[in-house]
Amino acid sequence: MCGIVGAVAERNIAAILVEGLKRLEYRGYDSAGLALIDDGGALRRHRRTGKVSSLERALAEEPLSGRLGIAHTRWATHGAPCEHNAHPHFSGDELAVVHNGIIENHGPLRERLQGLGYVFTSETDTEVIVHLLHHKLQSLGDLTAALKAAVGELHGAYGLAVISRAQPDRLLATRSGSPLVIGLGLGENFLASDQIALRQVTDRFMYLEEGDIAELRRDSVQVWDVHGQPVTRETVQYHEGAEAADKGEYRHFMLKEIHEQPKVVQRTLEGRLGSDHVLVQAFGPQAAELFARVKNVQIVACGTSYHAGMVARYWLEDLAGIPCQVEVASEFRYRKVAVQADTLFVSISQSGETADTLAALRNAKSGDSKASSYLSSLAICNVGTSSLVRESDLTLLTQAGLEIGVASTKAFTTQLVALLLLTLALGQVRGTLGAGVEARLVEELRRLPTRLGEALAMDKTIEKVSEFFADKHHSLFLGRGTQFPVAMEGALKLKEISYIHAEAYPAGELKHGPLALVDGDMPVVTVAPNNELVEKLKSNLQEVRARGGELIVFADREAGIDPGPGTQVVAMPHIDDVLAPILYTLPLQLLSYYVAVLRGTDVDQPRNLAKSVTVE
Ligand code: G6P
């Protein structure tokens, strides 16, 4: 999704801006641009569709140099992905703006500004901001004052940065619904929508809060809160290892991240397990008291995180006896929800900035929302500084580290681990777990990183299996119980990165429709741990074989599923059935990866998709 980088310094900042944009590339975008006040005091810009490398080439052909600038990667929402819609947007040769988010009242604002004589050169909602600012600047004379006045008229979500030719010593920024972070340097300061863009220049960050306006100069940063009061925001030292943004020995970030899973699952467990139980305090000091009152759980999430929530529903109901509902956030946020008493609201998100998930949380929390009140809110999230974490009562951070591949892998398995910890913590506090269940699963969780390592050792076998998909256009994924959401996640991965149409079904639904599609050109991928449903699953597999379907089965060694004509079986390490969804996710990730490589797609940045969807 869109990315912002800005800088005010003593040195030429063009290369810093470009490097920052490159570091945000993984989020997905369709055009890029930068603007700076050049050494002659003029406002200059380059914009290009496609990759940041095109922008870099433009800079090589026609260099720009300056000490104040802003840059942007755009993911089109209003207006096609073309050069004239790319940011930064100008008002005359005076002002430049970059913007993440959506201005909902851009229509009436545009009409008003056109009435005042402003000529628009793009179809974007962003362009109203820059002209509105220019208009305010005419009467107020000062950029900071103009920005304060302009934001009062903007409805919607924004994180934005502004520079002005008339005041070339400052970079202005404000946020509402879209994240912004200030990077603090020595005699220079920076701005970005994500700190990762600025790791090259600093490790000290200041996170802007909702409604904040900031004025960055070379040697000072001033922030005003939503009420216009001067505030000091905490400075945070960033600790993540710098190695995270490097592919290392791997061809793609996705493959690297798949192979990191034993390590990050281990990290997610660290400090959270007692000898034979889960440490409830890991969820926060009030968790024990709150969890004792929980009678229901409502999970809300998007995409891959939603699939993690679906697995958790099986666990929460089966192991902890707690009724649980799971819903995609984009649906949940717009419907009138009947809330059962004592319901814990759980949001799951890798980024913690997904617009629909955040809106669902805000609805759930606000007294006048469509939803009546929840007992409390818990965020399962991978980014400790994210809006979701800041706005939730309780948090359990997944420790997946930075995930660059747009298709989520290690974030998903660490979410599953966190959700199993939640299930055990709730069951423990409420006394609803069966005898010995917690101790057994804690032991199994300790062994999980080793089991995941064993599954990853099948890498080459799965690469071979992937060849079968080279010329296929459609596929089915089947699973039962907790393996149904795993099948959904497998299908999502395949479609996201290989562009093969993939659908997932609970295996029992096969004969209610999808069986009509089965023939030799429709591979049917099945996940089959050795559990009480395996015999039923075998019957489903027979149904496929009888129609000439080609089966690829990831099966427990003892499940009794044998290879044969039309049936490829990949033997999986044995694992406790509760943890099976975590283990069986891995071969499906690898399968998608190798199919995508075979088909030559852009694995880490699949077309049309974004890593973090911060607009609706
Ligand atoms: C996008 C990403 C997915 C992700 C989803 C939810 O669609 O491409 O990988 O699962 O957003 O993101 P979140 O950060 O909330 O988990």
mmCIF file with all atom_site columns, N, CA, C and O and ligand atoms in Angstrom, residues 302-305 348-354 357 406-408 415 496 609-613, ligand 1:
data_model
loop_
_atom_site.group_PDB
_atom_site.id
_atom_site.type_symbol
_atom_site.label_atom_id
_atom_site.label_alt_id
_atom_site.label_comp_id
_atom_site.label_asym_id
_atom_site.label_entity_id
_atom_site.label_seq_id
_atom_site.pdbx_PDB_ins_code
_atom_site.Cartn_x
_atom_site.Cartn_y
_atom_site.Cartn_z
_atom_site.occupancy
_atom_site.B_iso_or_equiv
_atom_site.pdbx_formal_charge
_atom_site.auth_seq_id
_atom_site.auth_comp_id
_atom_site.auth_asym_id
_atom_site.auth_atom_id
_atom_site.pdbx_PDB_model_num
ATOM   1   N N  . CYS A 1 302 ? -8.621  -9.935  8.786  1.00 0.00 ? 302 CYS A N  1
ATOM   2   C CA . CYS A 1 302 ? -8.703  -9.969  7.314  1.00 0.00 ? 302 CYS A CA 1
ATOM   3   C C  . CYS A 1 302 ? -7.670  -10.957 6.758  1.00 0.00 ? 302 CYS A C  1
ATOM   4   O O  . CYS A 1 302 ? -6.630  -11.174 7.379  1.00 0.00 ? 302 CYS A O  1
ATOM   5   N N  . GLY A 1 303 ? -7.953  -11.462 5.572  1.00 0.00 ? 303 GLY A N  1
ATOM   6   C CA . GLY A 1 303 ? -6.976  -12.250 4.814  1.00 0.00 ? 303 GLY A CA 1
ATOM   7   C C  . GLY A 1 303 ? -6.450  -13.453 5.579  1.00 0.00 ? 303 GLY A C  1
ATOM   8   O O  . GLY A 1 303 ? -7.209  -14.211 6.203  1.00 0.00 ? 303 GLY A O  1
ATOM   9   N N  . THR A 1 304 ? -5.143  -13.593 5.543  1.00 0.00 ? 304 THR A N  1
ATOM   10  C CA . THR A 1 304 ? -4.501  -14.714 6.223  1.00 0.00 ? 304 THR A CA 1
ATOM   11  C C  . THR A 1 304 ? -4.799  -14.702 7.723  1.00 0.00 ? 304 THR A C  1
ATOM   12  O O  . THR A 1 304 ? -5.024  -15.753 8.337  1.00 0.00 ? 304 THR A O  1
ATOM   13  N N  . SER A 1 305 ? -4.819  -13.524 8.313  1.00 0.00 ? 305 SER A N  1
ATOM   14  C CA . SER A 1 305 ? -5.091  -13.419 9.750  1.00 0.00 ? 305 SER A CA 1
ATOM   15  C C  . SER A 1 305 ? -6.487  -13.953 10.076 1.00 0.00 ? 305 SER A C  1
ATOM   16  O O  . SER A 1 305 ? -6.716  -14.533 11.147 1.00 0.00 ? 305 SER A O  1
ATOM   17  N N  . ILE A 1 348 ? -6.943  -9.837  15.055 1.00 0.00 ? 348 ILE A N  1
ATOM   18  C CA . ILE A 1 348 ? -5.686  -10.482 14.646 1.00 0.00 ? 348 ILE A CA 1
ATOM   19  C C  . ILE A 1 348 ? -5.167  -9.737  13.429 1.00 0.00 ? 348 ILE A C  1
ATOM   20  O O  . ILE A 1 348 ? -5.900  -9.547  12.459 1.00 0.00 ? 348 ILE A O  1
ATOM   21  N N  . SER A 1 349 ? -3.909  -9.322  13.491 1.00 0.00 ? 349 SER A N  1
ATOM   22  C CA . SER A 1 349 ? -3.353  -8.587  12.353 1.00 0.00 ? 349 SER A CA 1
ATOM   23  C C  . SER A 1 349 ? -1.836  -8.637  12.389 1.00 0.00 ? 349 SER A C  1
ATOM   24  O O  . SER A 1 349 ? -1.237  -8.400  13.431 1.00 0.00 ? 349 SER A O  1
ATOM   25  N N  . GLN A 1 350 ? -1.239  -8.952  11.267 1.00 0.00 ? 350 GLN A N  1
ATOM   26  C CA . GLN A 1 350 ? 0.219   -8.897  11.185 1.00 0.00 ? 350 GLN A CA 1
ATOM   27  C C  . GLN A 1 350 ? 0.682   -7.463  11.389 1.00 0.00 ? 350 GLN A C  1
ATOM   28  O O  . GLN A 1 350 ? 1.492   -7.172  12.257 1.00 0.00 ? 350 GLN A O  1
ATOM   29  N N  . SER A 1 351 ? 0.124   -6.547  10.595 1.00 0.00 ? 351 SER A N  1
ATOM   30  C CA . SER A 1 351 ? 0.612   -5.161  10.571 1.00 0.00 ? 351 SER A CA 1
ATOM   31  C C  . SER A 1 351 ? 0.066   -4.316  11.703 1.00 0.00 ? 351 SER A C  1
ATOM   32  O O  . SER A 1 351 ? 0.708   -3.375  12.151 1.00 0.00 ? 351 SER A O  1
ATOM   33  N N  . GLY A 1 352 ? -1.160  -4.606  12.121 1.00 0.00 ? 352 GLY A N  1
ATOM   34  C CA . GLY A 1 352 ? -1.810  -3.751  13.120 1.00 0.00 ? 352 GLY A CA 1
ATOM   35  C C  . GLY A 1 352 ? -2.293  -2.441  12.534 1.00 0.00 ? 352 GLY A C  1
ATOM   36  O O  . GLY A 1 352 ? -2.684  -1.532  13.261 1.00 0.00 ? 352 GLY A O  1
ATOM   37  N N  . GLU A 1 353 ? -2.278  -2.322  11.199 1.00 0.00 ? 353 GLU A N  1
ATOM   38  C CA . GLU A 1 353 ? -2.720  -1.080  10.553 1.00 0.00 ? 353 GLU A CA 1
ATOM   39  C C  . GLU A 1 353 ? -3.787  -1.347  9.497  1.00 0.00 ? 353 GLU A C  1
ATOM   40  O O  . GLU A 1 353 ? -4.149  -0.431  8.756  1.00 0.00 ? 353 GLU A O  1
ATOM   41  N N  . THR A 1 354 ? -4.284  -2.564  9.395  1.00 0.00 ? 354 THR A N  1
ATOM   42  C CA . THR A 1 354 ? -5.298  -2.866  8.379  1.00 0.00 ? 354 THR A CA 1
ATOM   43  C C  . THR A 1 354 ? -6.566  -2.061  8.669  1.00 0.00 ? 354 THR A C  1
ATOM   44  O O  . THR A 1 354 ? -7.129  -2.154  9.759  1.00 0.00 ? 354 THR A O  1
ATOM   45  N N  . THR A 1 357 ? -9.791  -3.862  9.994  1.00 0.00 ? 357 THR A N  1
ATOM   46  C CA . THR A 1 357 ? -9.634  -4.456  11.324 1.00 0.00 ? 357 THR A CA 1
ATOM   47  C C  . THR A 1 357 ? -9.624  -3.358  12.386 1.00 0.00 ? 357 THR A C  1
ATOM   48  O O  . THR A 1 357 ? -10.247 -3.493  13.445 1.00 0.00 ? 357 THR A O  1
ATOM   49  N N  . VAL A 1 406 ? 4.664   -10.217 0.438  1.00 0.00 ? 406 VAL A N  1
ATOM   50  C CA . VAL A 1 406 ? 3.267   -9.787  0.564  1.00 0.00 ? 406 VAL A CA 1
ATOM   51  C C  . VAL A 1 406 ? 2.404   -10.956 1.038  1.00 0.00 ? 406 VAL A C  1
ATOM   52  O O  . VAL A 1 406 ? 1.513   -10.791 1.878  1.00 0.00 ? 406 VAL A O  1
ATOM   53  N N  . ALA A 1 407 ? 2.667   -12.149 0.516  1.00 0.00 ? 407 ALA A N  1
ATOM   54  C CA . ALA A 1 407 ? 1.915   -13.323 0.957  1.00 0.00 ? 407 ALA A CA 1
ATOM   55  C C  . ALA A 1 407 ? 2.436   -13.732 2.334  1.00 0.00 ? 407 ALA A C  1
ATOM   56  O O  . ALA A 1 407 ? 3.589   -14.090 2.496  1.00 0.00 ? 407 ALA A O  1
ATOM   57  N N  . SER A 1 408 ? 1.565   -13.673 3.304  1.00 0.00 ? 408 SER A N  1
ATOM   58  C CA . SER A 1 408 ? 1.970   -13.880 4.705  1.00 0.00 ? 408 SER A CA 1
ATOM   59  C C  . SER A 1 408 ? 2.274   -15.348 4.991  1.00 0.00 ? 408 SER A C  1
ATOM   60  O O  . SER A 1 408 ? 1.515   -16.231 4.598  1.00 0.00 ? 408 SER A O  1
ATOM   61  N N  . GLN A 1 415 ? 0.825   -16.382 14.565 1.00 0.00 ? 415 GLN A N  1
ATOM   62  C CA . GLN A 1 415 ? -0.532  -16.036 15.042 1.00 0.00 ? 415 GLN A CA 1
ATOM   63  C C  . GLN A 1 415 ? -1.203  -17.294 15.611 1.00 0.00 ? 415 GLN A C  1
ATOM   64  O O  . GLN A 1 415 ? -1.863  -17.240 16.654 1.00 0.00 ? 415 GLN A O  1
ATOM   65  N N  . GLU A 1 496 ? -2.643  -16.148 -4.590 1.00 0.00 ? 496 GLU A N  1
ATOM   66  C CA . GLU A 1 496 ? -1.929  -14.875 -4.414 1.00 0.00 ? 496 GLU A CA 1
ATOM   67  C C  . GLU A 1 496 ? -0.646  -14.824 -5.246 1.00 0.00 ? 496 GLU A C  1
ATOM   68  O O  . GLU A 1 496 ? -0.365  -13.813 -5.875 1.00 0.00 ? 496 GLU A O  1
ATOM   69  N N  . LEU A 1 609 ? -1.651  -6.705  -5.349 1.00 0.00 ? 609 LEU A N  1
ATOM   70  C CA . LEU A 1 609 ? -1.828  -6.920  -3.912 1.00 0.00 ? 609 LEU A CA 1
ATOM   71  C C  . LEU A 1 609 ? -0.918  -5.999  -3.112 1.00 0.00 ? 609 LEU A C  1
ATOM   72  O O  . LEU A 1 609 ? 0.098   -5.531  -3.603 1.00 0.00 ? 609 LEU A O  1
ATOM   73  N N  . ALA A 1 610 ? -1.302  -5.757  -1.863 1.00 0.00 ? 610 ALA A N  1
ATOM   74  C CA . ALA A 1 610 ? -0.503  -4.918  -0.981 1.00 0.00 ? 610 ALA A CA 1
ATOM   75  C C  . ALA A 1 610 ? -0.252  -5.657  0.321  1.00 0.00 ? 610 ALA A C  1
ATOM   76  O O  . ALA A 1 610 ? -1.074  -6.462  0.761  1.00 0.00 ? 610 ALA A O  1
ATOM   77  N N  . LYS A 1 611 ? 0.876   -5.374  0.923  1.00 0.00 ? 611 LYS A N  1
ATOM   78  C CA . LYS A 1 611 ? 1.227   -6.032  2.178  1.00 0.00 ? 611 LYS A CA 1
ATOM   79  C C  . LYS A 1 611 ? 0.329   -5.562  3.305  1.00 0.00 ? 611 LYS A C  1
ATOM   80  O O  . LYS A 1 611 ? -0.096  -6.337  4.151  1.00 0.00 ? 611 LYS A O  1
ATOM   81  N N  . SER A 1 612 ? 0.091   -4.264  3.327  1.00 0.00 ? 612 SER A N  1
ATOM   82  C CA . SER A 1 612 ? -0.674  -3.720  4.439  1.00 0.00 ? 612 SER A CA 1
ATOM   83  C C  . SER A 1 612 ? -1.761  -2.832  3.838  1.00 0.00 ? 612 SER A C  1
ATOM   84  O O  . SER A 1 612 ? -1.463  -1.845  3.170  1.00 0.00 ? 612 SER A O  1
ATOM   85  N N  . VAL A 1 613 ? -3.020  -3.222  4.048  1.00 0.00 ? 613 VAL A N  1
ATOM   86  C CA . VAL A 1 613 ? -4.126  -2.531  3.377  1.00 0.00 ? 613 VAL A CA 1
ATOM   87  C C  . VAL A 1 613 ? -4.690  -1.478  4.337  1.00 0.00 ? 613 VAL A C  1
ATOM   88  O O  . VAL A 1 613 ? -5.581  -1.749  5.129  1.00 0.00 ? 613 VAL A O  1
HETATM 89  C C1 . G6P B 2 .   ? -3.253  -8.008  2.999  1.00 0.00 ? 1   G6P B C1 1
HETATM 90  C C2 . G6P B 2 .   ? -2.021  -8.884  2.927  1.00 0.00 ? 1   G6P B C2 1
HETATM 91  C C3 . G6P B 2 .   ? -2.315  -10.237 3.575  1.00 0.00 ? 1   G6P B C3 1
HETATM 92  C C4 . G6P B 2 .   ? -2.819  -10.054 4.989  1.00 0.00 ? 1   G6P B C4 1
HETATM 93  C C5 . G6P B 2 .   ? -4.020  -9.112  5.042  1.00 0.00 ? 1   G6P B C5 1
HETATM 94  C C6 . G6P B 2 .   ? -4.366  -8.721  6.469  1.00 0.00 ? 1   G6P B C6 1
HETATM 95  O O1 . G6P B 2 .   ? -4.257  -8.547  2.196  1.00 0.00 ? 1   G6P B O1 1
HETATM 96  O O2 . G6P B 2 .   ? -1.619  -9.066  1.588  1.00 0.00 ? 1   G6P B O2 1
HETATM 97  O O3 . G6P B 2 .   ? -1.120  -11.003 3.593  1.00 0.00 ? 1   G6P B O3 1
HETATM 98  O O4 . G6P B 2 .   ? -3.183  -11.294 5.511  1.00 0.00 ? 1   G6P B O4 1
HETATM 99  O O5 . G6P B 2 .   ? -3.725  -7.898  4.353  1.00 0.00 ? 1   G6P B O5 1
HETATM 100 O O6 . G6P B 2 .   ? -3.295  -8.002  6.996  1.00 0.00 ? 1   G6P B O6 1
HETATM 101 P P1 . G6P B 2 .   ? -2.933  -7.897  8.524  1.00 0.00 ? 1   G6P B P1 1
HETATM 102 O O7 . G6P B 2 .   ? -1.716  -7.033  8.573  1.00 0.00 ? 1   G6P B O7 1
HETATM 103 O O8 . G6P B 2 .   ? -4.128  -7.230  9.173  1.00 0.00 ? 1   G6P B O8 1
HETATM 104 O O9 . G6P B 2 .   ? -2.724  -9.264  9.052  1.00 0.00 ? 1   G6P B O9 1
#
